[in-house]
Amino acid sequence: MASIGNMWILEKNTPQQPGGLKQRVVSALLYCTGEMQQLHTHMQDKFFPLQLAECCLRGISRVILLNNPLSGALILAALLLESPWQALLGMLGLLASTCTAIILGQDCEEISTGLHGFNGMLVALLMGVFSSAGDWYWWLLLPVCLGGAATTFLSSSLAPVLGHWDLPVSVFPFNTVIVLYLACTGTSNPYFPNYPAQPPGAPASTNLTQLHVPQLLQGVVLGVGQIFACGTLGPSLLILGSVFLFSPILAVYALLGSGISTMAGLSMSVQHTFLYSGLSGFNGALGCMAVGVFYIFSWRTHLLSIANALLSAYTDIALSNLLGVVGLPASSWAATLTGTLVLLLTGKNLKEYRIPLEKVTSPEQNLRSHKQWSAANTNATDI
């Protein structure tokens, strides 16, 4: 009888195992999405090298408006796949800016969440892209370290000023430092020579009248990768996957913004090489994503994100043509400026959807928090 009872218990429990396994898998996947706050809390009392690793991975993801160490790991893998030399430069710039923030005594929470690292990484990546000395030119490590440290000084100086209007420092330090560096070194510097930036509206070397739609669609995906100066499809898909891991809404906005920006470039007769390579798309992607990060998702903010993507795209074309005359890139000035202007909007119907900087998280979490707050207010009113 005991054996029969044991068999009955086994048969009773067997159907529950797949459900339990499914629940554990779903819980593990949900644990990896969003900001992974539980991991961040768990790392607080760990050894400094482990904390620094998490900080750096979050700093990598901050470049594309995320805050997730696994997303940072995926992006790092994409950079290694694209170019090990570029990955090395990016990590060195990230470490230089982060260590400078530690030495200056910046806020520990800001450092641990990567807020003082992403500008340094971007400066290092762009120095490598524009360097005409080729890969593994070790002298380039010197300006990479200095440029990364300089972004932290600029960020620390701008934070109190912009914080007065509840604005993020964003990538103002990166855009400033990279333009100053390229203007200082120029194209004929014997130690740090650079390629000149080409205006997107300049006549192409070969007359391309036929538009290749498959390449144009691929350029939309590459526009997401170009945020990290990745111009091939594999790394760009990995970067897009890292965005999806943090927030599916932001992944849709990244593609939407890149597509809108590509169409804007097409309407301005931008060189086809800029469209196919994604260089016309990344500012639009950042502009569209910025609204998704700093505003609660709604139909109004959705229209605002589309408008900001268009504004970023046309501003980028104008600045690229203007700065390209002297061989300088517009970088992400367009998305930075238009994104800041959007955050300064004071319309009543938009202001209520604006999220304070200290409460910004993933769009999904922002939306859930807003619904809970609205429900609580409704209940309080009824009482």
mmCIF file of C-alpha atoms in Angstrom:
data_model
loop_
_atom_site.group_PDB
_atom_site.id
_atom_site.type_symbol
_atom_site.label_atom_id
_atom_site.label_comp_id
_atom_site.label_asym_id
_atom_site.label_seq_id
_atom_site.Cartn_x
_atom_site.Cartn_y
_atom_site.Cartn_z
ATOM 1 C CA MET A 1 0.000 0.000 0.000
ATOM 2 C CA ALA A 2 2.885 2.314 0.778
ATOM 3 C CA SER A 3 4.398 1.733 -2.671
ATOM 4 C CA ILE A 4 1.037 2.399 -4.333
ATOM 5 C CA GLY A 5 0.733 5.588 -2.301
ATOM 6 C CA ASN A 6 4.214 6.683 -3.367
ATOM 7 C CA MET A 7 3.390 6.000 -7.028
ATOM 8 C CA TRP A 8 0.199 8.069 -6.692
ATOM 9 C CA ILE A 9 2.183 10.944 -5.197
ATOM 10 C CA LEU A 10 4.732 10.811 -8.054
ATOM 11 C CA GLU A 11 1.992 10.780 -10.689
ATOM 12 C CA LYS A 12 0.262 13.676 -8.955
ATOM 13 C CA ASN A 13 3.428 15.763 -8.879
ATOM 14 C CA THR A 14 4.622 14.965 -12.413
ATOM 15 C CA PRO A 15 2.264 17.346 -14.277
ATOM 16 C CA GLN A 16 3.325 20.215 -12.001
ATOM 17 C CA GLN A 17 7.030 20.000 -12.909
ATOM 18 C CA PRO A 18 6.768 21.573 -16.380
ATOM 19 C CA GLY A 19 4.701 24.406 -14.939
ATOM 20 C CA GLY A 20 7.252 24.973 -12.193
ATOM 21 C CA LEU A 21 10.112 24.916 -14.678
ATOM 22 C CA LYS A 22 8.282 27.333 -16.950
ATOM 23 C CA GLN A 23 7.683 29.668 -14.026
ATOM 24 C CA ARG A 24 11.357 29.568 -13.049
ATOM 25 C CA VAL A 25 12.429 30.311 -16.638
ATOM 26 C CA VAL A 26 10.018 33.246 -16.870
ATOM 27 C CA SER A 27 11.215 34.546 -13.480
ATOM 28 C CA ALA A 28 14.853 34.287 -14.614
ATOM 29 C CA LEU A 29 14.086 36.165 -17.837
ATOM 30 C CA LEU A 30 12.212 38.888 -15.970
ATOM 31 C CA TYR A 31 15.131 39.147 -13.533
ATOM 32 C CA CYS A 32 17.415 40.008 -16.473
ATOM 33 C CA THR A 33 15.177 42.764 -17.850
ATOM 34 C CA GLY A 34 14.886 46.372 -16.793
ATOM 35 C CA GLU A 35 17.483 47.783 -14.418
ATOM 36 C CA MET A 36 18.227 44.499 -12.573
ATOM 37 C CA GLN A 37 17.914 46.371 -9.287
ATOM 38 C CA GLN A 38 18.151 43.173 -7.245
ATOM 39 C CA LEU A 39 21.611 42.470 -8.685
ATOM 40 C CA HIS A 40 22.679 46.035 -7.973
ATOM 41 C CA THR A 41 21.591 45.698 -4.336
ATOM 42 C CA HIS A 42 23.305 42.318 -4.068
ATOM 43 C CA MET A 43 26.612 43.790 -5.324
ATOM 44 C CA GLN A 44 26.794 46.521 -2.693
ATOM 45 C CA ASP A 45 28.849 44.473 -0.218
ATOM 46 C CA LYS A 46 30.981 42.610 -2.772
ATOM 47 C CA PHE A 47 34.668 43.080 -3.582
ATOM 48 C CA PHE A 48 35.587 46.294 -5.380
ATOM 49 C CA PRO A 49 36.632 44.557 -8.652
ATOM 50 C CA LEU A 50 33.161 42.977 -8.908
ATOM 51 C CA GLN A 51 31.494 46.308 -8.193
ATOM 52 C CA LEU A 52 33.703 47.986 -10.796
ATOM 53 C CA ALA A 53 32.788 45.334 -13.365
ATOM 54 C CA GLU A 54 29.071 45.923 -12.802
ATOM 55 C CA CYS A 55 29.627 49.680 -12.899
ATOM 56 C CA CYS A 56 31.480 49.455 -16.235
ATOM 57 C CA LEU A 57 28.849 47.194 -17.817
ATOM 58 C CA ARG A 58 26.121 49.614 -16.761
ATOM 59 C CA GLY A 59 28.241 52.467 -18.124
ATOM 60 C CA ILE A 60 28.427 50.752 -21.518
ATOM 61 C CA SER A 61 24.652 50.406 -21.632
ATOM 62 C CA ARG A 62 24.197 54.056 -20.587
ATOM 63 C CA VAL A 63 25.520 55.113 -23.993
ATOM 64 C CA ILE A 64 22.214 54.011 -25.515
ATOM 65 C CA LEU A 65 20.008 55.203 -22.618
ATOM 66 C CA LEU A 66 19.877 51.826 -20.838
ATOM 67 C CA ASN A 67 20.847 50.748 -17.328
ATOM 68 C CA ASN A 68 21.387 47.003 -17.409
ATOM 69 C CA PRO A 69 24.698 45.133 -16.926
ATOM 70 C CA LEU A 70 23.642 42.239 -19.187
ATOM 71 C CA SER A 71 22.801 44.726 -21.930
ATOM 72 C CA GLY A 72 26.270 46.182 -21.396
ATOM 73 C CA ALA A 73 27.802 42.717 -21.746
ATOM 74 C CA LEU A 74 25.959 42.167 -25.053
ATOM 75 C CA ILE A 75 27.150 45.539 -26.337
ATOM 76 C CA LEU A 76 30.722 44.733 -25.314
ATOM 77 C CA ALA A 77 30.451 41.457 -27.238
ATOM 78 C CA ALA A 78 29.203 43.432 -30.249
ATOM 79 C CA LEU A 79 32.199 45.777 -30.034
ATOM 80 C CA LEU A 80 34.599 42.835 -29.818
ATOM 81 C CA LEU A 81 32.932 41.306 -32.862
ATOM 82 C CA GLU A 82 33.173 44.593 -34.745
ATOM 83 C CA SER A 83 36.769 45.422 -33.766
ATOM 84 C CA PRO A 84 38.818 44.253 -30.744
ATOM 85 C CA TRP A 85 40.862 47.441 -31.004
ATOM 86 C CA GLN A 86 37.715 49.584 -30.779
ATOM 87 C CA ALA A 87 36.507 47.530 -27.812
ATOM 88 C CA LEU A 88 39.839 48.084 -26.047
ATOM 89 C CA LEU A 89 39.720 51.837 -26.658
ATOM 90 C CA GLY A 90 36.127 52.052 -25.471
ATOM 91 C CA MET A 91 36.834 50.175 -22.248
ATOM 92 C CA LEU A 92 39.922 52.279 -21.559
ATOM 93 C CA GLY A 93 37.962 55.514 -22.021
ATOM 94 C CA LEU A 94 35.222 54.132 -19.774
ATOM 95 C CA LEU A 95 37.710 53.225 -17.037
ATOM 96 C CA ALA A 96 39.490 56.596 -17.310
ATOM 97 C CA SER A 97 36.282 58.570 -16.842
ATOM 98 C CA THR A 98 34.989 56.288 -14.063
ATOM 99 C CA CYS A 99 38.259 56.375 -12.109
ATOM 100 C CA THR A 100 38.394 60.159 -12.460
ATOM 101 C CA ALA A 101 34.905 60.360 -10.951
ATOM 102 C CA ILE A 102 36.058 58.186 -8.034
ATOM 103 C CA ILE A 103 39.118 60.395 -7.465
ATOM 104 C CA LEU A 104 36.986 63.551 -7.576
ATOM 105 C CA GLY A 105 34.633 62.039 -5.003
ATOM 106 C CA GLN A 106 31.472 62.039 -7.114
ATOM 107 C CA ASP A 107 28.265 60.503 -5.799
ATOM 108 C CA CYS A 108 28.807 56.769 -5.217
ATOM 109 C CA GLU A 109 25.372 55.772 -6.502
ATOM 110 C CA GLU A 110 25.908 57.720 -9.731
ATOM 111 C CA ILE A 111 29.291 56.057 -10.234
ATOM 112 C CA SER A 112 27.951 52.560 -9.525
ATOM 113 C CA THR A 113 25.159 52.980 -12.076
ATOM 114 C CA GLY A 114 27.580 54.035 -14.824
ATOM 115 C CA LEU A 115 26.596 57.692 -15.110
ATOM 116 C CA HIS A 116 30.238 58.836 -15.119
ATOM 117 C CA GLY A 117 31.524 56.324 -17.649
ATOM 118 C CA PHE A 118 29.578 56.435 -20.896
ATOM 119 C CA ASN A 119 30.860 59.816 -22.118
ATOM 120 C CA GLY A 120 34.446 58.624 -21.797
ATOM 121 C CA MET A 121 33.634 55.486 -23.757
ATOM 122 C CA LEU A 122 32.065 57.447 -26.608
ATOM 123 C CA VAL A 123 35.069 59.786 -26.846
ATOM 124 C CA ALA A 124 37.432 56.797 -27.046
ATOM 125 C CA LEU A 125 35.353 55.057 -29.727
ATOM 126 C CA LEU A 126 35.219 58.149 -31.938
ATOM 127 C CA MET A 127 38.952 58.773 -31.523
ATOM 128 C CA GLY A 128 39.542 55.275 -32.853
ATOM 129 C CA VAL A 129 37.090 55.670 -35.727
ATOM 130 C CA PHE A 130 38.619 58.924 -36.993
ATOM 131 C CA SER A 131 42.251 57.964 -36.414
ATOM 132 C CA SER A 132 44.037 57.451 -39.734
ATOM 133 C CA ALA A 133 46.993 55.768 -38.012
ATOM 134 C CA GLY A 134 45.241 52.396 -38.176
ATOM 135 C CA ASP A 135 44.456 49.798 -35.529
ATOM 136 C CA TRP A 136 46.799 49.024 -32.636
ATOM 137 C CA TYR A 137 48.399 52.457 -32.745
ATOM 138 C CA TRP A 138 49.393 52.508 -29.095
ATOM 139 C CA TRP A 139 50.093 56.240 -28.897
ATOM 140 C CA LEU A 140 46.354 56.765 -29.262
ATOM 141 C CA LEU A 141 45.855 55.414 -25.732
ATOM 142 C CA LEU A 142 47.209 58.697 -24.325
ATOM 143 C CA PRO A 143 44.491 61.008 -25.751
ATOM 144 C CA VAL A 144 41.887 58.310 -25.043
ATOM 145 C CA CYS A 145 42.722 58.402 -21.324
ATOM 146 C CA LEU A 146 42.948 62.184 -21.214
ATOM 147 C CA GLY A 147 39.735 62.605 -23.209
ATOM 148 C CA GLY A 148 37.886 60.147 -20.977
ATOM 149 C CA ALA A 149 39.014 62.018 -17.860
ATOM 150 C CA ALA A 150 38.058 65.365 -19.424
ATOM 151 C CA THR A 151 34.457 64.213 -19.917
ATOM 152 C CA THR A 152 34.132 63.626 -16.173
ATOM 153 C CA PHE A 153 35.327 67.159 -15.407
ATOM 154 C CA LEU A 154 32.802 68.578 -17.882
ATOM 155 C CA SER A 155 30.030 66.335 -16.594
ATOM 156 C CA SER A 156 30.687 67.363 -12.994
ATOM 157 C CA SER A 157 30.634 71.034 -13.980
ATOM 158 C CA LEU A 158 27.461 70.828 -16.063
ATOM 159 C CA ALA A 159 25.428 68.670 -13.663
ATOM 160 C CA PRO A 160 24.567 71.447 -11.144
ATOM 161 C CA VAL A 161 23.661 73.861 -13.941
ATOM 162 C CA LEU A 162 21.442 71.477 -15.902
ATOM 163 C CA GLY A 163 20.069 69.926 -12.715
ATOM 164 C CA HIS A 164 18.465 73.275 -11.897
ATOM 165 C CA TRP A 165 15.999 72.558 -14.732
ATOM 166 C CA ASP A 166 15.891 68.804 -14.023
ATOM 167 C CA LEU A 167 17.864 68.094 -17.203
ATOM 168 C CA PRO A 168 20.395 65.289 -17.694
ATOM 169 C CA VAL A 169 24.010 66.011 -18.599
ATOM 170 C CA SER A 170 23.491 63.557 -21.447
ATOM 171 C CA VAL A 171 26.388 63.443 -23.952
ATOM 172 C CA PHE A 172 27.266 67.140 -23.903
ATOM 173 C CA PRO A 173 30.763 66.271 -22.530
ATOM 174 C CA PHE A 174 31.400 63.682 -25.252
ATOM 175 C CA ASN A 175 30.324 65.973 -28.089
ATOM 176 C CA THR A 176 32.417 68.837 -26.730
ATOM 177 C CA VAL A 177 35.595 66.838 -26.119
ATOM 178 C CA ILE A 178 35.571 64.947 -29.438
ATOM 179 C CA VAL A 179 35.066 68.125 -31.506
ATOM 180 C CA LEU A 180 37.854 69.905 -29.599
ATOM 181 C CA TYR A 181 40.193 66.935 -30.032
ATOM 182 C CA LEU A 182 39.603 66.579 -33.770
ATOM 183 C CA ALA A 183 39.862 70.334 -34.320
ATOM 184 C CA CYS A 184 43.107 70.421 -32.332
ATOM 185 C CA THR A 185 44.851 67.482 -34.011
ATOM 186 C CA GLY A 186 43.581 67.907 -37.568
ATOM 187 C CA THR A 187 44.362 65.630 -40.506
ATOM 188 C CA SER A 188 48.105 66.198 -40.772
ATOM 189 C CA ASN A 189 49.191 65.817 -37.162
ATOM 190 C CA PRO A 190 52.383 63.677 -37.081
ATOM 191 C CA TYR A 191 51.328 61.831 -33.902
ATOM 192 C CA PHE A 192 47.526 61.716 -34.015
ATOM 193 C CA PRO A 193 46.392 62.082 -37.639
ATOM 194 C CA ASN A 194 42.669 61.870 -38.367
ATOM 195 C CA TYR A 195 40.327 61.361 -41.287
ATOM 196 C CA PRO A 196 38.259 64.448 -42.162
ATOM 197 C CA ALA A 197 34.499 64.113 -41.777
ATOM 198 C CA GLN A 198 32.570 64.282 -45.045
ATOM 199 C CA PRO A 199 29.344 66.315 -45.340
ATOM 200 C CA PRO A 200 26.392 64.041 -46.148
ATOM 201 C CA GLY A 201 25.166 66.471 -48.781
ATOM 202 C CA ALA A 202 28.471 66.524 -50.696
ATOM 203 C CA PRO A 203 28.366 65.016 -54.215
ATOM 204 C CA ALA A 204 29.222 61.329 -54.232
ATOM 205 C CA SER A 205 32.302 60.094 -56.081
ATOM 206 C CA THR A 206 30.099 57.864 -58.226
ATOM 207 C CA ASN A 207 26.647 58.805 -59.434
ATOM 208 C CA LEU A 208 24.217 56.448 -57.700
ATOM 209 C CA THR A 209 20.756 57.035 -59.087
ATOM 210 C CA GLN A 210 19.373 53.576 -58.268
ATOM 211 C CA LEU A 211 18.189 53.151 -54.691
ATOM 212 C CA HIS A 212 18.685 49.651 -53.258
ATOM 213 C CA VAL A 213 15.771 49.005 -50.902
ATOM 214 C CA PRO A 214 17.333 45.968 -49.109
ATOM 215 C CA GLN A 215 20.430 48.029 -48.299
ATOM 216 C CA LEU A 216 18.214 50.888 -47.171
ATOM 217 C CA LEU A 217 16.323 48.590 -44.776
ATOM 218 C CA GLN A 218 19.621 47.205 -43.509
ATOM 219 C CA GLY A 219 20.736 50.796 -42.937
ATOM 220 C CA VAL A 220 17.835 51.232 -40.504
ATOM 221 C CA VAL A 221 19.243 48.436 -38.319
ATOM 222 C CA LEU A 222 22.782 49.742 -38.757
ATOM 223 C CA GLY A 223 21.556 53.110 -37.501
ATOM 224 C CA VAL A 224 21.173 51.517 -34.055
ATOM 225 C CA GLY A 225 24.672 50.034 -34.277
ATOM 226 C CA GLN A 226 26.190 53.356 -35.343
ATOM 227 C CA ILE A 227 25.441 54.722 -31.876
ATOM 228 C CA PHE A 228 28.528 52.675 -30.936
ATOM 229 C CA ALA A 229 30.271 53.286 -34.287
ATOM 230 C CA CYS A 230 29.416 49.741 -35.456
ATOM 231 C CA GLY A 231 28.791 49.566 -39.186
ATOM 232 C CA THR A 232 28.126 45.847 -39.710
ATOM 233 C CA LEU A 233 24.907 43.903 -39.326
ATOM 234 C CA GLY A 234 25.909 41.281 -36.718
ATOM 235 C CA PRO A 235 27.104 43.709 -34.016
ATOM 236 C CA SER A 236 24.164 46.021 -34.760
ATOM 237 C CA LEU A 237 21.693 43.179 -34.148
ATOM 238 C CA LEU A 238 23.441 42.374 -30.869
ATOM 239 C CA ILE A 239 23.130 46.007 -29.792
ATOM 240 C CA LEU A 240 19.459 46.009 -30.769
ATOM 241 C CA GLY A 241 19.035 42.807 -28.736
ATOM 242 C CA SER A 242 20.597 44.512 -25.718
ATOM 243 C CA VAL A 243 18.026 47.295 -26.009
ATOM 244 C CA PHE A 244 15.202 44.738 -26.250
ATOM 245 C CA LEU A 245 16.512 43.007 -23.123
ATOM 246 C CA PHE A 246 16.227 46.242 -21.169
ATOM 247 C CA SER A 247 12.960 47.426 -22.731
ATOM 248 C CA PRO A 248 11.018 46.145 -25.764
ATOM 249 C CA ILE A 249 9.414 49.580 -26.085
ATOM 250 C CA LEU A 250 12.828 51.234 -26.461
ATOM 251 C CA ALA A 251 13.859 48.617 -29.047
ATOM 252 C CA VAL A 252 10.813 49.548 -31.142
ATOM 253 C CA TYR A 253 11.602 53.246 -30.678
ATOM 254 C CA ALA A 254 15.218 52.688 -31.735
ATOM 255 C CA LEU A 255 14.160 51.109 -35.033
ATOM 256 C CA LEU A 256 11.348 53.618 -35.517
ATOM 257 C CA GLY A 257 13.650 56.588 -34.958
ATOM 258 C CA SER A 258 16.342 55.174 -37.215
ATOM 259 C CA GLY A 259 13.783 54.516 -39.943
ATOM 260 C CA ILE A 260 12.306 58.024 -39.683
ATOM 261 C CA SER A 261 15.775 59.561 -39.764
ATOM 262 C CA THR A 262 16.740 57.480 -42.802
ATOM 263 C CA MET A 263 13.615 58.669 -44.638
ATOM 264 C CA ALA A 264 14.461 62.250 -43.677
ATOM 265 C CA GLY A 265 17.931 61.789 -45.162
ATOM 266 C CA LEU A 266 16.373 60.379 -48.308
ATOM 267 C CA SER A 267 14.122 63.436 -48.587
ATOM 268 C CA MET A 268 17.200 65.704 -48.401
ATOM 269 C CA SER A 269 19.089 63.739 -51.091
ATOM 270 C CA VAL A 270 21.756 62.609 -48.650
ATOM 271 C CA GLN A 271 24.468 60.425 -50.165
ATOM 272 C CA HIS A 272 23.324 56.830 -50.424
ATOM 273 C CA THR A 273 26.402 55.635 -48.547
ATOM 274 C CA PHE A 274 25.206 57.544 -45.483
ATOM 275 C CA LEU A 275 21.787 55.914 -45.763
ATOM 276 C CA TYR A 276 23.133 52.398 -46.273
ATOM 277 C CA SER A 277 25.728 52.619 -43.485
ATOM 278 C CA GLY A 278 23.285 53.821 -40.822
ATOM 279 C CA LEU A 279 25.041 57.176 -40.371
ATOM 280 C CA SER A 280 21.802 58.940 -41.246
ATOM 281 C CA GLY A 281 19.808 56.958 -38.699
ATOM 282 C CA PHE A 282 21.517 56.996 -35.316
ATOM 283 C CA ASN A 283 20.588 60.548 -34.266
ATOM 284 C CA GLY A 284 16.947 59.860 -35.036
ATOM 285 C CA ALA A 285 17.116 56.635 -33.031
ATOM 286 C CA LEU A 286 18.556 58.460 -30.017
ATOM 287 C CA GLY A 287 16.030 61.280 -30.332
ATOM 288 C CA CYS A 288 13.104 58.872 -30.448
ATOM 289 C CA MET A 289 14.431 56.801 -27.541
ATOM 290 C CA ALA A 290 15.020 59.878 -25.376
ATOM 291 C CA VAL A 291 11.295 60.623 -25.309
ATOM 292 C CA GLY A 292 10.578 56.993 -24.411
ATOM 293 C CA VAL A 293 12.978 57.189 -21.464
ATOM 294 C CA PHE A 294 12.017 60.560 -19.967
ATOM 295 C CA TYR A 295 8.280 60.532 -20.671
ATOM 296 C CA ILE A 296 5.565 58.057 -19.676
ATOM 297 C CA PHE A 297 4.353 56.075 -22.666
ATOM 298 C CA SER A 298 1.085 57.433 -24.142
ATOM 299 C CA TRP A 299 -0.267 58.414 -27.534
ATOM 300 C CA ARG A 300 0.841 62.022 -26.958
ATOM 301 C CA THR A 301 4.397 61.099 -26.069
ATOM 302 C CA HIS A 302 4.459 58.596 -28.932
ATOM 303 C CA LEU A 303 3.734 61.426 -31.380
ATOM 304 C CA LEU A 304 6.340 63.525 -29.576
ATOM 305 C CA SER A 305 8.951 60.803 -30.073
ATOM 306 C CA ILE A 306 8.248 60.735 -33.814
ATOM 307 C CA ALA A 307 8.488 64.521 -33.992
ATOM 308 C CA ASN A 308 11.762 64.508 -32.057
ATOM 309 C CA ALA A 309 13.207 61.851 -34.360
ATOM 310 C CA LEU A 310 12.393 64.029 -37.376
ATOM 311 C CA LEU A 311 13.812 67.135 -35.718
ATOM 312 C CA SER A 312 16.983 65.257 -34.751
ATOM 313 C CA ALA A 313 17.388 63.943 -38.296
ATOM 314 C CA TYR A 314 17.109 67.303 -40.039
ATOM 315 C CA THR A 315 19.246 69.015 -37.403
ATOM 316 C CA ASP A 316 21.924 66.359 -37.906
ATOM 317 C CA ILE A 317 21.940 66.922 -41.673
ATOM 318 C CA ALA A 318 22.276 70.673 -41.191
ATOM 319 C CA LEU A 319 25.060 70.405 -38.603
ATOM 320 C CA SER A 320 26.898 67.716 -40.587
ATOM 321 C CA ASN A 321 26.923 69.901 -43.713
ATOM 322 C CA LEU A 322 28.043 72.894 -41.665
ATOM 323 C CA LEU A 323 30.819 71.198 -39.662
ATOM 324 C CA GLY A 324 31.815 68.959 -42.570
ATOM 325 C CA VAL A 325 33.133 72.032 -44.389
ATOM 326 C CA VAL A 326 35.989 72.136 -41.864
ATOM 327 C CA GLY A 327 36.278 68.338 -41.650
ATOM 328 C CA LEU A 328 34.534 67.920 -38.281
ATOM 329 C CA PRO A 329 31.711 65.480 -37.466
ATOM 330 C CA ALA A 330 28.363 66.511 -36.028
ATOM 331 C CA SER A 331 28.525 63.430 -33.769
ATOM 332 C CA SER A 332 25.319 63.249 -31.729
ATOM 333 C CA TRP A 333 24.901 66.989 -31.243
ATOM 334 C CA ALA A 334 21.536 66.869 -33.011
ATOM 335 C CA ALA A 335 19.934 64.300 -30.695
ATOM 336 C CA THR A 336 21.470 65.980 -27.644
ATOM 337 C CA LEU A 337 20.177 69.447 -28.467
ATOM 338 C CA THR A 338 16.709 68.405 -29.624
ATOM 339 C CA GLY A 339 16.331 65.988 -26.720
ATOM 340 C CA THR A 340 17.157 68.774 -24.265
ATOM 341 C CA LEU A 341 14.644 71.098 -25.925
ATOM 342 C CA VAL A 342 11.949 68.421 -25.732
ATOM 343 C CA LEU A 343 12.559 68.019 -21.992
ATOM 344 C CA LEU A 344 12.057 71.772 -21.561
ATOM 345 C CA LEU A 345 8.539 71.676 -23.016
ATOM 346 C CA THR A 346 6.020 73.220 -20.626
ATOM 347 C CA GLY A 347 2.705 72.246 -22.236
ATOM 348 C CA LYS A 348 0.175 71.054 -19.666
ATOM 349 C CA ASN A 349 -0.740 67.901 -21.614
ATOM 350 C CA LEU A 350 2.928 66.854 -21.808
ATOM 351 C CA LYS A 351 4.249 68.116 -18.492
ATOM 352 C CA GLU A 352 2.158 65.602 -16.545
ATOM 353 C CA TYR A 353 3.906 62.773 -18.402
ATOM 354 C CA ARG A 354 7.437 64.075 -17.724
ATOM 355 C CA ILE A 355 9.413 61.844 -15.353
ATOM 356 C CA PRO A 356 11.792 63.471 -12.815
ATOM 357 C CA LEU A 357 15.417 62.459 -13.343
ATOM 358 C CA GLU A 358 15.723 60.619 -10.046
ATOM 359 C CA LYS A 359 12.724 58.423 -10.913
ATOM 360 C CA VAL A 360 13.673 57.486 -14.491
ATOM 361 C CA THR A 361 13.803 53.745 -15.158
ATOM 362 C CA SER A 362 12.625 51.499 -18.006
ATOM 363 C CA PRO A 363 9.518 52.687 -19.943
ATOM 364 C CA GLU A 364 7.568 49.620 -18.814
ATOM 365 C CA GLN A 365 8.326 50.296 -15.138
ATOM 366 C CA ASN A 366 7.562 53.991 -15.590
ATOM 367 C CA LEU A 367 4.177 53.093 -17.071
ATOM 368 C CA ARG A 368 3.358 50.646 -14.251
ATOM 369 C CA SER A 369 4.296 53.222 -11.612
ATOM 370 C CA HIS A 370 2.157 55.860 -13.309
ATOM 371 C CA LYS A 371 -0.858 53.528 -13.417
ATOM 372 C CA GLN A 372 -0.450 52.669 -9.734
ATOM 373 C CA TRP A 373 -0.186 56.352 -8.851
ATOM 374 C CA SER A 374 -3.284 57.172 -10.925
ATOM 375 C CA ALA A 375 -5.239 54.322 -9.326
ATOM 376 C CA ALA A 376 -4.219 55.469 -5.840
ATOM 377 C CA ASN A 377 -5.324 59.035 -6.596
ATOM 378 C CA THR A 378 -8.640 57.789 -7.978
ATOM 379 C CA ASN A 379 -9.296 55.728 -4.849
ATOM 380 C CA ALA A 380 -8.402 58.655 -2.622
ATOM 381 C CA THR A 381 -10.789 60.905 -4.556
ATOM 382 C CA ASP A 382 -13.624 58.366 -4.247
ATOM 383 C CA ILE A 383 -13.095 58.132 -0.499
#
